[in-house]
Coordinates of C-alpha atoms in Angstrom, one line a residue:
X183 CA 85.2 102.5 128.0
X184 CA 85.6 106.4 127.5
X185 CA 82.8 107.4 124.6
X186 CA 85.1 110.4 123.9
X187 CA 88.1 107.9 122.9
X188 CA 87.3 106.5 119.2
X189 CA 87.5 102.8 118.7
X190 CA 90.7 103.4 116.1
X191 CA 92.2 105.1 118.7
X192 CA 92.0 102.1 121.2
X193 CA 92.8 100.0 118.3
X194 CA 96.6 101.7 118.6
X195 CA 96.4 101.6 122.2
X196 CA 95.8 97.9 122.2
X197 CA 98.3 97.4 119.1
X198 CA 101.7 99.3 120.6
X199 CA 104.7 97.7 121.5
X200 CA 103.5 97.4 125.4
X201 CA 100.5 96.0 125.3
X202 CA 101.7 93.7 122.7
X203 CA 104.0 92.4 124.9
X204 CA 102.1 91.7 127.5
X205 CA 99.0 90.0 125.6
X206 CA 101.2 87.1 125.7
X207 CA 101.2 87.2 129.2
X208 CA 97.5 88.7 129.8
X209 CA 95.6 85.4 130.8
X210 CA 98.0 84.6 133.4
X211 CA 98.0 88.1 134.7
X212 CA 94.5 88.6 134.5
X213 CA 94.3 85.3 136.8
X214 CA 96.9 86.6 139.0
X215 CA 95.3 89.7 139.4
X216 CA 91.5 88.0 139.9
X217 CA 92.6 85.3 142.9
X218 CA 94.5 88.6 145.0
X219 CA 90.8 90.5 144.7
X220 CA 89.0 87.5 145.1
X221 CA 91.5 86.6 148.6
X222 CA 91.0 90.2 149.5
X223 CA 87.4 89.9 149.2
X224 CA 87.6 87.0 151.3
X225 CA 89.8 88.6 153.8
X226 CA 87.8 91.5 154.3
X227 CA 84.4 89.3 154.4
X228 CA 86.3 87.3 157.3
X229 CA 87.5 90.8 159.3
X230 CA 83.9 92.2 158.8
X231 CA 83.0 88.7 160.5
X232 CA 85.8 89.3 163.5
X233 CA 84.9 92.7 164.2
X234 CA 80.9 92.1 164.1
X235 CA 81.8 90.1 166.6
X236 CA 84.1 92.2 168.8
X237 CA 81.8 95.0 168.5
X238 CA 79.0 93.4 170.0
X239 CA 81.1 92.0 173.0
X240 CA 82.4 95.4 173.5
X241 CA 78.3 96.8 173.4
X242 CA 77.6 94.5 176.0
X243 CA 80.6 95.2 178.2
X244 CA 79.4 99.3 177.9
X245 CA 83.1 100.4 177.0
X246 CA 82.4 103.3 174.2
X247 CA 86.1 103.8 173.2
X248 CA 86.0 100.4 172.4
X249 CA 83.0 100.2 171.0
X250 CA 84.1 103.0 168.5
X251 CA 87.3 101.7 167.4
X252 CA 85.4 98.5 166.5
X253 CA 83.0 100.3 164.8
X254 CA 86.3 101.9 163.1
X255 CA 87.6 98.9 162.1
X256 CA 84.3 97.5 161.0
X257 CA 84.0 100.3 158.8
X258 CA 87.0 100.0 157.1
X259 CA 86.9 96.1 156.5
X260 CA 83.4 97.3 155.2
X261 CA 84.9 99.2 152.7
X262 CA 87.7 96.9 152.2
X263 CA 84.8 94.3 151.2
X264 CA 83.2 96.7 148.6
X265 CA 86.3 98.1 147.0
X266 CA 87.3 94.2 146.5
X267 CA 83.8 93.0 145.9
X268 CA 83.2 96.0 142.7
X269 CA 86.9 95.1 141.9
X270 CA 86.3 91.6 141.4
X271 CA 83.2 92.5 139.4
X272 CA 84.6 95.0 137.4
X273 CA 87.5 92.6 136.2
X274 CA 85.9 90.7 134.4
X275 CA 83.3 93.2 133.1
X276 CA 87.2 95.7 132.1
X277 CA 88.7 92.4 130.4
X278 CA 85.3 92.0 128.3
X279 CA 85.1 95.5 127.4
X280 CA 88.5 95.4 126.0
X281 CA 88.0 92.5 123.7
X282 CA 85.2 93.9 122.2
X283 CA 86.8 97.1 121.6
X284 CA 89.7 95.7 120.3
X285 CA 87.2 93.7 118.3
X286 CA 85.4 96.6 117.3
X287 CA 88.2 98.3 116.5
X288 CA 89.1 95.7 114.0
X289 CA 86.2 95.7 112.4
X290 CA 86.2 99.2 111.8
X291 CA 89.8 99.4 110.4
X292 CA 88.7 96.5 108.4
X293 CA 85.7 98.7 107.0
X294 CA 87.6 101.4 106.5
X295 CA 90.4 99.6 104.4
X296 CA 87.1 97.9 102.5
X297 CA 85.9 101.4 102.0
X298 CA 88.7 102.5 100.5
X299 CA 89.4 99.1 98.1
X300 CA 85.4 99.7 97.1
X301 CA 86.6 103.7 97.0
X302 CA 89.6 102.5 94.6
X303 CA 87.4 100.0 92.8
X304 CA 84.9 102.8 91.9
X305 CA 87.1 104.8 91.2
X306 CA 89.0 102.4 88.2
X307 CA 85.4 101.9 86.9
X308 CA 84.7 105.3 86.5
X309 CA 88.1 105.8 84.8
X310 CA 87.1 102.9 82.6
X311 CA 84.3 103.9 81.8
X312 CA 85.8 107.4 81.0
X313 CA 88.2 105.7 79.0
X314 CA 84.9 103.5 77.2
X315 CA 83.1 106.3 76.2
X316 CA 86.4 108.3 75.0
X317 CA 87.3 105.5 73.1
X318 CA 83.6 104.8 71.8
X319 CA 83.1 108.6 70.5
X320 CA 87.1 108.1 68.9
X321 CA 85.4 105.1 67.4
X322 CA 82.2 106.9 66.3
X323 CA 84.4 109.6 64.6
X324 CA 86.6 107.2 63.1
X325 CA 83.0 105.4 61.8
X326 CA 82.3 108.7 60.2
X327 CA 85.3 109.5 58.4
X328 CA 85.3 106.0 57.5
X329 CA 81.8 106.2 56.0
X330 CA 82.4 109.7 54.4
X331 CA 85.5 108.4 52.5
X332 CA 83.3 105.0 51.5
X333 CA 81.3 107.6 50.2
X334 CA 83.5 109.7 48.3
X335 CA 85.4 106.0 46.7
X336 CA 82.1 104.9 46.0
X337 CA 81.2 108.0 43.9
X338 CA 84.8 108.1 42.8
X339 CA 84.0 104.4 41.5
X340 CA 80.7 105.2 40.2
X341 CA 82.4 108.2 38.1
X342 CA 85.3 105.5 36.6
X343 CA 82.6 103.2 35.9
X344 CA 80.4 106.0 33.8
X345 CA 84.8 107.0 32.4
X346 CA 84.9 103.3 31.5
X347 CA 81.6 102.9 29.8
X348 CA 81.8 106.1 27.4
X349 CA 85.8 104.6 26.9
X350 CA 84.6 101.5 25.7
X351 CA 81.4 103.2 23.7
X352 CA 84.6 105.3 22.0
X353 CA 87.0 101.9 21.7
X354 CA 83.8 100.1 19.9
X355 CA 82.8 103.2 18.3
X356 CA 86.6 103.4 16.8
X357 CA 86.7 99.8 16.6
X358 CA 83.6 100.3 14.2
X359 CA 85.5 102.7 11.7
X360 CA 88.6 101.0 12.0
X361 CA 86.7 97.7 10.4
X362 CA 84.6 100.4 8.0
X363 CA 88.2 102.1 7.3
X364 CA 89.9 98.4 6.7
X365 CA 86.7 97.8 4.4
X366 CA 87.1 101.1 2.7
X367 CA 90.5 100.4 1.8
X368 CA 90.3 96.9 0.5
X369 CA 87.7 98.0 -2.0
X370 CA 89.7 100.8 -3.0
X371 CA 93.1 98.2 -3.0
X372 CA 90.8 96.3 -5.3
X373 CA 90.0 98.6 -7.5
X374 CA 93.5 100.2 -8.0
X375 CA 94.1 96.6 -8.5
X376 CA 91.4 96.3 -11.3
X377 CA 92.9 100.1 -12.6
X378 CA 96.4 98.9 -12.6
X379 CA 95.4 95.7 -14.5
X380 CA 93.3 97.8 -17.0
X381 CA 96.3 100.2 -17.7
X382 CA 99.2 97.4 -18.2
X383 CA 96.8 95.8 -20.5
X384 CA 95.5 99.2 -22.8
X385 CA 99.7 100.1 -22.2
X386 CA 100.7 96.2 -24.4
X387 CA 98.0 97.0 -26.9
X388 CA 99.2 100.2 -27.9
X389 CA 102.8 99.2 -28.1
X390 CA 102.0 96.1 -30.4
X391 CA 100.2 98.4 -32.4
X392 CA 103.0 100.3 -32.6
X393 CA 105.1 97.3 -34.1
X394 CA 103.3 96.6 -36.5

């Protein structure tokens, strides 16, 4: 009703304590309210009728202070007509306007508190993805260091590998003598076998030829 008054602030109005307790009440005031302008507009219709008809009795009868306190009268039951007549358009017209503000006004508190879930909502998703993207460049540098140390075990294995071929090259290498070494020294066993035979047998012949 007033352009200057926003809809939230009708939205109050139409929500305080007052008002509240008299929307239980409204439709039987409003009717209340409606018949007494519609039997004023009825009353004044029926005086502007009366004093029509006084009025032109008195013209014809050529009194003029009676003819202007008719025309007094008529005037006011006149204006008695109008004030009840736009009343008792108005009423309705008021009672209209105040559902659809308080309608309106519903509506817009609605898409304000939509606004601010959406606001809210945005607002987590941005954080998420905040969080998503800190977490995916953690993740990235973790995938880094994680390939840079698979890196440095694989060339840490590669090196034991290369340490564990030369060792057994050395083991067979050694294994090699050792076998040569054992070889060696079963000839030599032999022969100091074969010497030690040779010298107990020359060491019996010269001591028989000393008996005799």
């Amino acid at each position: 009703m007033l352009p200057f008054i926003s809809a939230s602030m009708w939205q109050k109005l139409f929500k305080s304590r007052f008002l509240r307790s008299l929307a239980a009440y409204s439709n039987f005031y409003f009717s209340a309210f409606f018949v007494i302008l519609l039997l004023l507009f009825l009353d004044s219709i029926r005086q502007m009728q009366k004093y029509s008809t006084a009025r032109d009795q008195e013209v014809d009868h050529g009194h003029l202070d009676a003819e202007l306190q008719q025309s007094m009268k008529m005037f006011r039951a006149q204006r008695n007509c109008y004030i009840a007549g736009f009343a008792l358009f108005l009423a309705p017209v008021i009672r209209r306007l105040a559902s659809l503000l308080s309608h309106h006004a519903e509506l817009i508190a609605r898409e304000v508190a939509s606004l601010k879930q959406a606001k809210s909502a945005s607002e987590a998703a941005m954080n998420l993805m905040k969080d998503k993207k800190t977490g995916e460049s953690n993740d990235n540098k973790q995938n880094e260091l994680n390939e840079k140390r698979i890196k440095e075990l694989k060339s840490e294995l590669e090196s034991k590998e290369k340490e564990l071929v030369k060792t057994k090259k050395d083991l067979e290498s050694l294994k090699s003598q050792s076998e040569g070494t054992n070889r060696e020294y079963d000839r030599l066993s032999e022969e100091f076998t074969k010497l030690q035979k040779l010298v107990e047998a020359g060491s019996g012949d010269s001591g028989s030829k000393k008996d005799e």
